[in-house]
């Protein structure tokens, strides 16, 4: 939506979802450099967990999920944007939380300890 307030040469600010996607992409790129086998994994961001499959009355809201590979589908790691944003008090805290959740999910996928997946964390 461009007009007098945002002429064509002026970039419009990114949405929260776009900023989150960029942050998640940076973290995935960092992990993929260390673990090239992640090139075959699909990464996705959803706003919230699906009610029927993810939300259980006794469990806290999921921040991420790993879906193992099947004969027909590659493995997938999903981040849930809104629950992550609600837990973080700042941009830097969100960045750390997103990376930590990705590391946990990658560790689960690869059968490794999270400290092995990202010892610098």
mmCIF file with all atom_site columns, C-alpha atoms in Angstrom:
data_model
loop_
_atom_site.group_PDB
_atom_site.id
_atom_site.type_symbol
_atom_site.label_atom_id
_atom_site.label_alt_id
_atom_site.label_comp_id
_atom_site.label_asym_id
_atom_site.label_entity_id
_atom_site.label_seq_id
_atom_site.pdbx_PDB_ins_code
_atom_site.Cartn_x
_atom_site.Cartn_y
_atom_site.Cartn_z
_atom_site.occupancy
_atom_site.B_iso_or_equiv
_atom_site.pdbx_formal_charge
_atom_site.auth_seq_id
_atom_site.auth_comp_id
_atom_site.auth_asym_id
_atom_site.auth_atom_id
_atom_site.pdbx_PDB_model_num
ATOM 1   C CA . UNK A 1 1   ? 0.000  0.000   0.000  1.00 0.00 ? 1   UNK A CA 1
ATOM 2   C CA . UNK A 1 2   ? 1.924  3.006   -1.273 1.00 0.00 ? 2   UNK A CA 1
ATOM 3   C CA . UNK A 1 3   ? 0.776  6.584   -1.387 1.00 0.00 ? 3   UNK A CA 1
ATOM 4   C CA . UNK A 1 4   ? 1.825  10.046  -0.224 1.00 0.00 ? 4   UNK A CA 1
ATOM 5   C CA . UNK A 1 5   ? 2.933  8.724   3.183  1.00 0.00 ? 5   UNK A CA 1
ATOM 6   C CA . UNK A 1 6   ? 5.078  5.951   1.723  1.00 0.00 ? 6   UNK A CA 1
ATOM 7   C CA . UNK A 1 7   ? 6.306  6.840   -1.755 1.00 0.00 ? 7   UNK A CA 1
ATOM 8   C CA . UNK A 1 8   ? 7.911  4.093   -3.842 1.00 0.00 ? 8   UNK A CA 1
ATOM 9   C CA . UNK A 1 9   ? 11.576 4.766   -2.939 1.00 0.00 ? 9   UNK A CA 1
ATOM 10  C CA . UNK A 1 10  ? 10.845 4.620   0.814  1.00 0.00 ? 10  UNK A CA 1
ATOM 11  C CA . UNK A 1 11  ? 10.811 1.046   2.146  1.00 0.00 ? 11  UNK A CA 1
ATOM 12  C CA . UNK A 1 12  ? 7.857  0.134   4.333  1.00 0.00 ? 12  UNK A CA 1
ATOM 13  C CA . UNK A 1 13  ? 8.742  -1.333  7.730  1.00 0.00 ? 13  UNK A CA 1
ATOM 14  C CA . UNK A 1 14  ? 8.652  -5.103  8.081  1.00 0.00 ? 14  UNK A CA 1
ATOM 15  C CA . UNK A 1 15  ? 5.753  -6.682  9.935  1.00 0.00 ? 15  UNK A CA 1
ATOM 16  C CA . UNK A 1 16  ? 6.336  -8.565  13.192 1.00 0.00 ? 16  UNK A CA 1
ATOM 17  C CA . UNK A 1 17  ? 5.850  -11.830 11.320 1.00 0.00 ? 17  UNK A CA 1
ATOM 18  C CA . UNK A 1 18  ? 8.433  -10.841 8.681  1.00 0.00 ? 18  UNK A CA 1
ATOM 19  C CA . UNK A 1 19  ? 10.919 -9.815  11.381 1.00 0.00 ? 19  UNK A CA 1
ATOM 20  C CA . UNK A 1 20  ? 10.349 -13.142 13.130 1.00 0.00 ? 20  UNK A CA 1
ATOM 21  C CA . UNK A 1 21  ? 10.864 -15.054 9.870  1.00 0.00 ? 21  UNK A CA 1
ATOM 22  C CA . UNK A 1 22  ? 14.160 -13.222 9.314  1.00 0.00 ? 22  UNK A CA 1
ATOM 23  C CA . UNK A 1 23  ? 15.287 -13.998 12.840 1.00 0.00 ? 23  UNK A CA 1
ATOM 24  C CA . UNK A 1 24  ? 14.380 -17.686 12.459 1.00 0.00 ? 24  UNK A CA 1
ATOM 25  C CA . UNK A 1 25  ? 16.087 -17.873 9.040  1.00 0.00 ? 25  UNK A CA 1
ATOM 26  C CA . UNK A 1 26  ? 19.299 -16.471 10.503 1.00 0.00 ? 26  UNK A CA 1
ATOM 27  C CA . UNK A 1 27  ? 19.271 -19.118 13.215 1.00 0.00 ? 27  UNK A CA 1
ATOM 28  C CA . UNK A 1 28  ? 18.520 -21.935 10.748 1.00 0.00 ? 28  UNK A CA 1
ATOM 29  C CA . UNK A 1 29  ? 21.362 -20.733 8.514  1.00 0.00 ? 29  UNK A CA 1
ATOM 30  C CA . UNK A 1 30  ? 23.755 -20.741 11.475 1.00 0.00 ? 30  UNK A CA 1
ATOM 31  C CA . UNK A 1 31  ? 22.785 -24.314 12.394 1.00 0.00 ? 31  UNK A CA 1
ATOM 32  C CA . UNK A 1 32  ? 22.871 -25.552 8.788  1.00 0.00 ? 32  UNK A CA 1
ATOM 33  C CA . UNK A 1 33  ? 26.474 -24.375 8.425  1.00 0.00 ? 33  UNK A CA 1
ATOM 34  C CA . UNK A 1 34  ? 27.411 -26.637 11.323 1.00 0.00 ? 34  UNK A CA 1
ATOM 35  C CA . UNK A 1 35  ? 25.051 -29.505 10.383 1.00 0.00 ? 35  UNK A CA 1
ATOM 36  C CA . UNK A 1 36  ? 24.789 -29.785 6.555  1.00 0.00 ? 36  UNK A CA 1
ATOM 37  C CA . UNK A 1 37  ? 22.265 -32.637 6.878  1.00 0.00 ? 37  UNK A CA 1
ATOM 38  C CA . UNK A 1 38  ? 19.726 -29.971 7.882  1.00 0.00 ? 38  UNK A CA 1
ATOM 39  C CA . UNK A 1 39  ? 19.580 -28.945 4.212  1.00 0.00 ? 39  UNK A CA 1
ATOM 40  C CA . UNK A 1 40  ? 17.077 -31.799 3.784  1.00 0.00 ? 40  UNK A CA 1
ATOM 41  C CA . UNK A 1 41  ? 14.869 -30.616 6.668  1.00 0.00 ? 41  UNK A CA 1
ATOM 42  C CA . UNK A 1 42  ? 11.897 -28.320 6.119  1.00 0.00 ? 42  UNK A CA 1
ATOM 43  C CA . UNK A 1 43  ? 11.572 -25.412 8.534  1.00 0.00 ? 43  UNK A CA 1
ATOM 44  C CA . UNK A 1 44  ? 8.274  -23.627 9.081  1.00 0.00 ? 44  UNK A CA 1
ATOM 45  C CA . UNK A 1 45  ? 6.805  -20.872 11.222 1.00 0.00 ? 45  UNK A CA 1
ATOM 46  C CA . UNK A 1 46  ? 3.175  -21.005 12.296 1.00 0.00 ? 46  UNK A CA 1
ATOM 47  C CA . UNK A 1 47  ? 1.463  -18.347 14.365 1.00 0.00 ? 47  UNK A CA 1
ATOM 48  C CA . UNK A 1 48  ? 0.184  -20.787 17.005 1.00 0.00 ? 48  UNK A CA 1
ATOM 49  C CA . UNK A 1 49  ? -0.024 -24.551 17.507 1.00 0.00 ? 49  UNK A CA 1
ATOM 50  C CA . UNK A 1 50  ? -2.990 -26.285 15.904 1.00 0.00 ? 50  UNK A CA 1
ATOM 51  C CA . UNK A 1 51  ? -5.670 -26.628 18.569 1.00 0.00 ? 51  UNK A CA 1
ATOM 52  C CA . UNK A 1 52  ? -6.561 -30.282 18.036 1.00 0.00 ? 52  UNK A CA 1
ATOM 53  C CA . UNK A 1 53  ? -3.067 -31.714 17.821 1.00 0.00 ? 53  UNK A CA 1
ATOM 54  C CA . UNK A 1 54  ? -0.875 -29.402 19.866 1.00 0.00 ? 54  UNK A CA 1
ATOM 55  C CA . UNK A 1 55  ? -2.875 -28.035 22.772 1.00 0.00 ? 55  UNK A CA 1
ATOM 56  C CA . UNK A 1 56  ? -3.387 -30.320 25.726 1.00 0.00 ? 56  UNK A CA 1
ATOM 57  C CA . UNK A 1 57  ? -5.065 -29.083 28.904 1.00 0.00 ? 57  UNK A CA 1
ATOM 58  C CA . UNK A 1 58  ? -2.259 -30.266 31.195 1.00 0.00 ? 58  UNK A CA 1
ATOM 59  C CA . UNK A 1 59  ? 0.643  -29.189 28.995 1.00 0.00 ? 59  UNK A CA 1
ATOM 60  C CA . UNK A 1 60  ? 2.161  -25.742 28.437 1.00 0.00 ? 60  UNK A CA 1
ATOM 61  C CA . UNK A 1 61  ? 1.743  -24.219 24.988 1.00 0.00 ? 61  UNK A CA 1
ATOM 62  C CA . UNK A 1 62  ? 4.357  -25.610 22.609 1.00 0.00 ? 62  UNK A CA 1
ATOM 63  C CA . UNK A 1 63  ? 7.061  -23.254 21.329 1.00 0.00 ? 63  UNK A CA 1
ATOM 64  C CA . UNK A 1 64  ? 8.250  -25.587 18.605 1.00 0.00 ? 64  UNK A CA 1
ATOM 65  C CA . UNK A 1 65  ? 7.838  -29.070 17.243 1.00 0.00 ? 65  UNK A CA 1
ATOM 66  C CA . UNK A 1 66  ? 9.848  -31.623 15.310 1.00 0.00 ? 66  UNK A CA 1
ATOM 67  C CA . UNK A 1 67  ? 7.988  -33.856 12.860 1.00 0.00 ? 67  UNK A CA 1
ATOM 68  C CA . UNK A 1 68  ? 10.143 -36.871 11.956 1.00 0.00 ? 68  UNK A CA 1
ATOM 69  C CA . UNK A 1 69  ? 10.662 -37.910 8.356  1.00 0.00 ? 69  UNK A CA 1
ATOM 70  C CA . UNK A 1 70  ? 8.431  -40.578 6.873  1.00 0.00 ? 70  UNK A CA 1
ATOM 71  C CA . UNK A 1 71  ? 8.739  -42.615 3.701  1.00 0.00 ? 71  UNK A CA 1
ATOM 72  C CA . UNK A 1 72  ? 6.880  -39.847 1.843  1.00 0.00 ? 72  UNK A CA 1
ATOM 73  C CA . UNK A 1 73  ? 7.869  -36.669 3.696  1.00 0.00 ? 73  UNK A CA 1
ATOM 74  C CA . UNK A 1 74  ? 11.094 -35.077 4.851  1.00 0.00 ? 74  UNK A CA 1
ATOM 75  C CA . UNK A 1 75  ? 11.505 -34.113 8.496  1.00 0.00 ? 75  UNK A CA 1
ATOM 76  C CA . UNK A 1 76  ? 10.109 -30.744 9.510  1.00 0.00 ? 76  UNK A CA 1
ATOM 77  C CA . UNK A 1 77  ? 10.794 -28.367 12.377 1.00 0.00 ? 77  UNK A CA 1
ATOM 78  C CA . UNK A 1 78  ? 8.055  -25.900 13.250 1.00 0.00 ? 78  UNK A CA 1
ATOM 79  C CA . UNK A 1 79  ? 8.351  -22.745 15.350 1.00 0.00 ? 79  UNK A CA 1
ATOM 80  C CA . UNK A 1 80  ? 5.262  -21.152 16.889 1.00 0.00 ? 80  UNK A CA 1
ATOM 81  C CA . UNK A 1 81  ? 5.680  -17.408 16.555 1.00 0.00 ? 81  UNK A CA 1
ATOM 82  C CA . UNK A 1 82  ? 3.086  -15.975 18.964 1.00 0.00 ? 82  UNK A CA 1
ATOM 83  C CA . UNK A 1 83  ? 3.960  -18.167 21.988 1.00 0.00 ? 83  UNK A CA 1
ATOM 84  C CA . UNK A 1 84  ? 7.638  -17.346 21.459 1.00 0.00 ? 84  UNK A CA 1
ATOM 85  C CA . UNK A 1 85  ? 6.959  -13.613 21.124 1.00 0.00 ? 85  UNK A CA 1
ATOM 86  C CA . UNK A 1 86  ? 4.827  -13.646 24.273 1.00 0.00 ? 86  UNK A CA 1
ATOM 87  C CA . UNK A 1 87  ? 7.612  -15.235 26.333 1.00 0.00 ? 87  UNK A CA 1
ATOM 88  C CA . UNK A 1 88  ? 10.335 -12.836 25.215 1.00 0.00 ? 88  UNK A CA 1
ATOM 89  C CA . UNK A 1 89  ? 10.601 -9.395  26.786 1.00 0.00 ? 89  UNK A CA 1
ATOM 90  C CA . UNK A 1 90  ? 12.972 -7.958  24.184 1.00 0.00 ? 90  UNK A CA 1
ATOM 91  C CA . UNK A 1 91  ? 14.198 -8.520  20.650 1.00 0.00 ? 91  UNK A CA 1
ATOM 92  C CA . UNK A 1 92  ? 17.478 -9.999  21.900 1.00 0.00 ? 92  UNK A CA 1
ATOM 93  C CA . UNK A 1 93  ? 15.626 -12.334 24.267 1.00 0.00 ? 93  UNK A CA 1
ATOM 94  C CA . UNK A 1 94  ? 13.387 -13.453 21.381 1.00 0.00 ? 94  UNK A CA 1
ATOM 95  C CA . UNK A 1 95  ? 16.463 -14.082 19.253 1.00 0.00 ? 95  UNK A CA 1
ATOM 96  C CA . UNK A 1 96  ? 18.001 -16.286 21.973 1.00 0.00 ? 96  UNK A CA 1
ATOM 97  C CA . UNK A 1 97  ? 14.726 -18.109 22.640 1.00 0.00 ? 97  UNK A CA 1
ATOM 98  C CA . UNK A 1 98  ? 14.125 -18.871 18.956 1.00 0.00 ? 98  UNK A CA 1
ATOM 99  C CA . UNK A 1 99  ? 17.659 -20.200 18.598 1.00 0.00 ? 99  UNK A CA 1
ATOM 100 C CA . UNK A 1 100 ? 17.366 -22.300 21.771 1.00 0.00 ? 100 UNK A CA 1
ATOM 101 C CA . UNK A 1 101 ? 14.097 -23.870 20.579 1.00 0.00 ? 101 UNK A CA 1
ATOM 102 C CA . UNK A 1 102 ? 15.599 -24.601 17.159 1.00 0.00 ? 102 UNK A CA 1
ATOM 103 C CA . UNK A 1 103 ? 18.650 -26.183 18.807 1.00 0.00 ? 103 UNK A CA 1
ATOM 104 C CA . UNK A 1 104 ? 16.387 -28.376 20.973 1.00 0.00 ? 104 UNK A CA 1
ATOM 105 C CA . UNK A 1 105 ? 14.358 -29.503 17.965 1.00 0.00 ? 105 UNK A CA 1
ATOM 106 C CA . UNK A 1 106 ? 17.456 -30.177 15.845 1.00 0.00 ? 106 UNK A CA 1
ATOM 107 C CA . UNK A 1 107 ? 18.986 -32.143 18.735 1.00 0.00 ? 107 UNK A CA 1
ATOM 108 C CA . UNK A 1 108 ? 15.809 -34.223 18.956 1.00 0.00 ? 108 UNK A CA 1
ATOM 109 C CA . UNK A 1 109 ? 15.863 -34.815 15.198 1.00 0.00 ? 109 UNK A CA 1
ATOM 110 C CA . UNK A 1 110 ? 19.540 -35.796 15.097 1.00 0.00 ? 110 UNK A CA 1
ATOM 111 C CA . UNK A 1 111 ? 19.467 -37.766 18.360 1.00 0.00 ? 111 UNK A CA 1
ATOM 112 C CA . UNK A 1 112 ? 22.089 -35.521 19.932 1.00 0.00 ? 112 UNK A CA 1
ATOM 113 C CA . UNK A 1 113 ? 22.479 -33.434 23.057 1.00 0.00 ? 113 UNK A CA 1
ATOM 114 C CA . UNK A 1 114 ? 21.610 -29.735 22.500 1.00 0.00 ? 114 UNK A CA 1
ATOM 115 C CA . UNK A 1 115 ? 25.124 -28.777 23.680 1.00 0.00 ? 115 UNK A CA 1
ATOM 116 C CA . UNK A 1 116 ? 26.545 -30.913 20.876 1.00 0.00 ? 116 UNK A CA 1
ATOM 117 C CA . UNK A 1 117 ? 24.282 -29.278 18.285 1.00 0.00 ? 117 UNK A CA 1
ATOM 118 C CA . UNK A 1 118 ? 25.391 -25.768 19.266 1.00 0.00 ? 118 UNK A CA 1
ATOM 119 C CA . UNK A 1 119 ? 28.281 -25.727 21.739 1.00 0.00 ? 119 UNK A CA 1
ATOM 120 C CA . UNK A 1 120 ? 28.645 -21.946 21.327 1.00 0.00 ? 120 UNK A CA 1
ATOM 121 C CA . UNK A 1 121 ? 25.164 -21.342 22.714 1.00 0.00 ? 121 UNK A CA 1
#
